[in-house]
Coordinates of C-alpha atoms in Angstrom, one line a residue:
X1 CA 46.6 160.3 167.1
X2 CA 43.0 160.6 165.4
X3 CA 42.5 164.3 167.1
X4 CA 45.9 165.1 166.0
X5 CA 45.6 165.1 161.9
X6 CA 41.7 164.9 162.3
X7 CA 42.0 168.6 161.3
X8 CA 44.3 168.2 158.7
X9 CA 42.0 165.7 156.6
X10 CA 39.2 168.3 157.3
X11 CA 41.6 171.1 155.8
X12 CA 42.0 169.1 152.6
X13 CA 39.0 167.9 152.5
X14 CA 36.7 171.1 152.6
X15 CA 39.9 172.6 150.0
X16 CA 39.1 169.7 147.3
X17 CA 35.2 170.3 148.0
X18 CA 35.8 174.1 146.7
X19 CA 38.0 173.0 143.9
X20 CA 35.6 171.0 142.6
X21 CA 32.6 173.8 143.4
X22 CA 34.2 176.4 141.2
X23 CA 36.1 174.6 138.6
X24 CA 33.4 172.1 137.5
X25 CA 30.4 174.4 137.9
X26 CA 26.7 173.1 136.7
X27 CA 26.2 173.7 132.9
X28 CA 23.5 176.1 132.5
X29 CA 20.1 174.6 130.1
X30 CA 21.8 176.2 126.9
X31 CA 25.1 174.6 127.1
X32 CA 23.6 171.2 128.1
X33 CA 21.4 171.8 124.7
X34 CA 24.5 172.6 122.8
X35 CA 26.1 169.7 124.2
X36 CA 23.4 166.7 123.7
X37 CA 23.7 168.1 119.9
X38 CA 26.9 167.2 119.7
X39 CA 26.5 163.9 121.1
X40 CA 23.3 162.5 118.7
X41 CA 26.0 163.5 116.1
X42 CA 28.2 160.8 117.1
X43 CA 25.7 157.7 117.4
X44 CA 25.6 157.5 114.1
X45 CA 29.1 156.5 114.1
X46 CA 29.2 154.2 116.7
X47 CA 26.1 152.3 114.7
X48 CA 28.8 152.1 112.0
X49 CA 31.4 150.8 113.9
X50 CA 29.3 148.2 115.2
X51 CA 28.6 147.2 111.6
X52 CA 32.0 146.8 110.4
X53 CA 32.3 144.8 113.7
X54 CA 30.0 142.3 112.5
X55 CA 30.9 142.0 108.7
X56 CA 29.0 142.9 105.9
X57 CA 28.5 138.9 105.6
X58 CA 26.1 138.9 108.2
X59 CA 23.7 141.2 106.7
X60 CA 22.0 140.3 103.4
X61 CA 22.2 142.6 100.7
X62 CA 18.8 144.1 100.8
X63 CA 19.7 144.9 104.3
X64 CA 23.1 146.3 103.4
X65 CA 20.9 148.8 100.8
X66 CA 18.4 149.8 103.3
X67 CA 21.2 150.5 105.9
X68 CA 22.9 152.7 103.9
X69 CA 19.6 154.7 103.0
X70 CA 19.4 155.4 106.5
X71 CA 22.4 156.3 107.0
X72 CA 22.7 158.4 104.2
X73 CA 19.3 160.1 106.0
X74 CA 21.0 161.2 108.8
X75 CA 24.2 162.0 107.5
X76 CA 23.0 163.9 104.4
X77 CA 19.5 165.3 105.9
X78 CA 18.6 165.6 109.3
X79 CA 22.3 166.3 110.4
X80 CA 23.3 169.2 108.1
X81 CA 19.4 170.2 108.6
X82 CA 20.0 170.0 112.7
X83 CA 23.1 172.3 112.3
X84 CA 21.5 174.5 110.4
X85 CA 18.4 175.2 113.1
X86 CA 21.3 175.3 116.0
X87 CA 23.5 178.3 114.1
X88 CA 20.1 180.0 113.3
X89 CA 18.9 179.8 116.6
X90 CA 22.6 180.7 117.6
X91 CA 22.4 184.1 115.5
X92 CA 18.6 184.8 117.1
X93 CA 20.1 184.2 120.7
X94 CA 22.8 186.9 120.1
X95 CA 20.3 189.8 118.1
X96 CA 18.3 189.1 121.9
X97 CA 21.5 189.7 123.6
X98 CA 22.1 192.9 121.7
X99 CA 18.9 194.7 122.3
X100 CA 19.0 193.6 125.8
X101 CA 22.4 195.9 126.1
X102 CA 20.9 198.4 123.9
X103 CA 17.9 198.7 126.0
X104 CA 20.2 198.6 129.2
X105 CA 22.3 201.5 127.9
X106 CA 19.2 203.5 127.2
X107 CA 17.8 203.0 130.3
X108 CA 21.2 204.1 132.3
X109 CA 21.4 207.7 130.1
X110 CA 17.7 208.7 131.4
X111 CA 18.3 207.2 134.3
X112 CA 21.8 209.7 134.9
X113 CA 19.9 212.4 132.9
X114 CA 22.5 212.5 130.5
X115 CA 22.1 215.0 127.3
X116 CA 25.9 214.1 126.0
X117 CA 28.3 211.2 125.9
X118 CA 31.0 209.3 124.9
X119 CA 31.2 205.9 123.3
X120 CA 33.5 203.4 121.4
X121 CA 32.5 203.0 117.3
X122 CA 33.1 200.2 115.3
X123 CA 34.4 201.9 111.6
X124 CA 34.8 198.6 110.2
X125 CA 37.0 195.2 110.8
X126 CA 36.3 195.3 114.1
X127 CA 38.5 198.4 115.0
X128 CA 36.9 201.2 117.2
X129 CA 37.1 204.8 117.8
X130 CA 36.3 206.9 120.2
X131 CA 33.2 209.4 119.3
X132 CA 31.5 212.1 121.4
X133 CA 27.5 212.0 121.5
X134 CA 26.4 215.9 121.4
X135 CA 22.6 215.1 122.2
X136 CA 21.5 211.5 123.7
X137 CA 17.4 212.4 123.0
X138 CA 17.5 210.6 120.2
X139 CA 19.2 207.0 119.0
X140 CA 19.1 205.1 115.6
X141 CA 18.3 201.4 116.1
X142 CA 18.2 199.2 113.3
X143 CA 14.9 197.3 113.1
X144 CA 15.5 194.6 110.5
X145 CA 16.6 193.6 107.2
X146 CA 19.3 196.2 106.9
X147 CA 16.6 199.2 108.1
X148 CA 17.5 201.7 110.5
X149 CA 15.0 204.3 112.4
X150 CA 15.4 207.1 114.9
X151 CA 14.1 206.4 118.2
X152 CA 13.9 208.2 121.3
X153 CA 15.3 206.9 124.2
X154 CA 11.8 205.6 125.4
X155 CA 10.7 204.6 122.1
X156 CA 14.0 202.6 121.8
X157 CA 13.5 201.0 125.0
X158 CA 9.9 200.1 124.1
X159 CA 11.5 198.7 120.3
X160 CA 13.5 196.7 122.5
X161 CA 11.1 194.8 124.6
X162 CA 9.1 193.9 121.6
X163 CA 12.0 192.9 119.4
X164 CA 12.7 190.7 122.5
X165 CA 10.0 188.9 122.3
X166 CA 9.3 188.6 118.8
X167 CA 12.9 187.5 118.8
X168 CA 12.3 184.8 121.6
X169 CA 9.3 183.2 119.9
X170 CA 11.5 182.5 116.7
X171 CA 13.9 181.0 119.0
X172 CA 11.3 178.9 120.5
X173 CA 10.4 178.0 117.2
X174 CA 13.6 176.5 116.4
X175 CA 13.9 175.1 119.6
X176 CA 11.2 172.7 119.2
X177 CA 12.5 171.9 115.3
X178 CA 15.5 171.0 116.8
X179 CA 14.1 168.5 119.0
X180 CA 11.8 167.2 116.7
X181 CA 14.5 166.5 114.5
X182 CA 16.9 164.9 117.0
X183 CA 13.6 162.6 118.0
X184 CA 13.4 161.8 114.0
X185 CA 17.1 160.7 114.4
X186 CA 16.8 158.8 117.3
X187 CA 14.1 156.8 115.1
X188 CA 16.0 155.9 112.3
X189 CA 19.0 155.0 114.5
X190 CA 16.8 152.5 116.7
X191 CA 15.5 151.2 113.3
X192 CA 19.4 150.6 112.4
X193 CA 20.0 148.8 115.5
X194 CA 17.0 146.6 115.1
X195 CA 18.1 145.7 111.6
X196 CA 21.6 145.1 113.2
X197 CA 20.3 142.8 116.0
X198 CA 17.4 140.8 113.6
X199 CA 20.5 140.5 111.1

């Protein structure tokens, strides 16, 4: 009897073992980042609801006052300051992603020894047309605040790996602002809870 559906429970087993493989995949490091800011936003309100759990009779009034400063710190400061860093760092991470194709692109046409081409153009509101490249020597790349140069191919590519990295340092940047503003948050919220549990 055991031999005879042995090999069906090892059917479903090894079936429910790939399910779970390729459905609920590891985050990678970014999305756990993005997702523990998400999370310190909502201690906060679980601090509150504890509160209201325990009546504003059990607090004195000068208590009262100084919890509702801090609050008002995270809610009105670090929080909004903390989204802020993210979406910047956000916009950083995608200019990386976009000279990383550019320089991929550039690479692959002196690679084929290509002189012409064809390519997809965005005229506005995100609509493209097709457009023929008549000579692939040369590329404009814009190189900040609104300014554009010509470039060729090699010259792009070498743009590229130093707007990389220029670009990774200011991510880097905000990366550690972002944690040093989630550590200032976790100090004001363990000062709440100290005032809760000594009140």
């Amino acid at each position: 009897f055991f031999f005879l559906f042995f090999p069906l429970f090892l059917f479903f087993f090894i079936l429910s073992f790939c399910f779970f493989f390729f459905f609920f995949k590891q985050k990678t490091a970014y999305e756990m980042l993005r997702s523990l800011v998400g999370s310190e936003m909502c201690i906060r309100d679980r601090y509150q609801r504890r509160v209201r759990g325990q009546g504003e009779s059990a607090m004195s009034v000068d208590d009262s006052a100084k919890l509702a400063k801090f609050e008002s710190f995270i809610h009105d400061k670090l929080e909004p300051e903390l989204q802020h860093v993210m979406h910047t760092r956000d916009v950083i991470f995608q200019q990386i992603s976009e000279y990383l194709a550019l320089q991929e692109t550039c690479r692959r046409v002196l690679e084929r020894d290509q002189t012409t081409m064809k390519t997809m153009v965005d005229i506005g509101s995100n609509v493209f047309m097709q457009a023929a490249v008549p000579d692939t020597s040369n590329i404009i790349v814009e190189i900040g605040l609104g300014f554009h140069l010509e470039f060729s191919l090699e010259e792009a590519i070498q743009f590229c790996t130093q707007k990389e990295a220029h670009l990774e340092k200011k991510a880097e940047t905000l990366t550690q602002r972002a944690a040093e503003i989630k550590a200032h948050i976790k100090v004001t919220l363990g000062a709440i809870q100290e005032m809760m549990t000594s009140g």
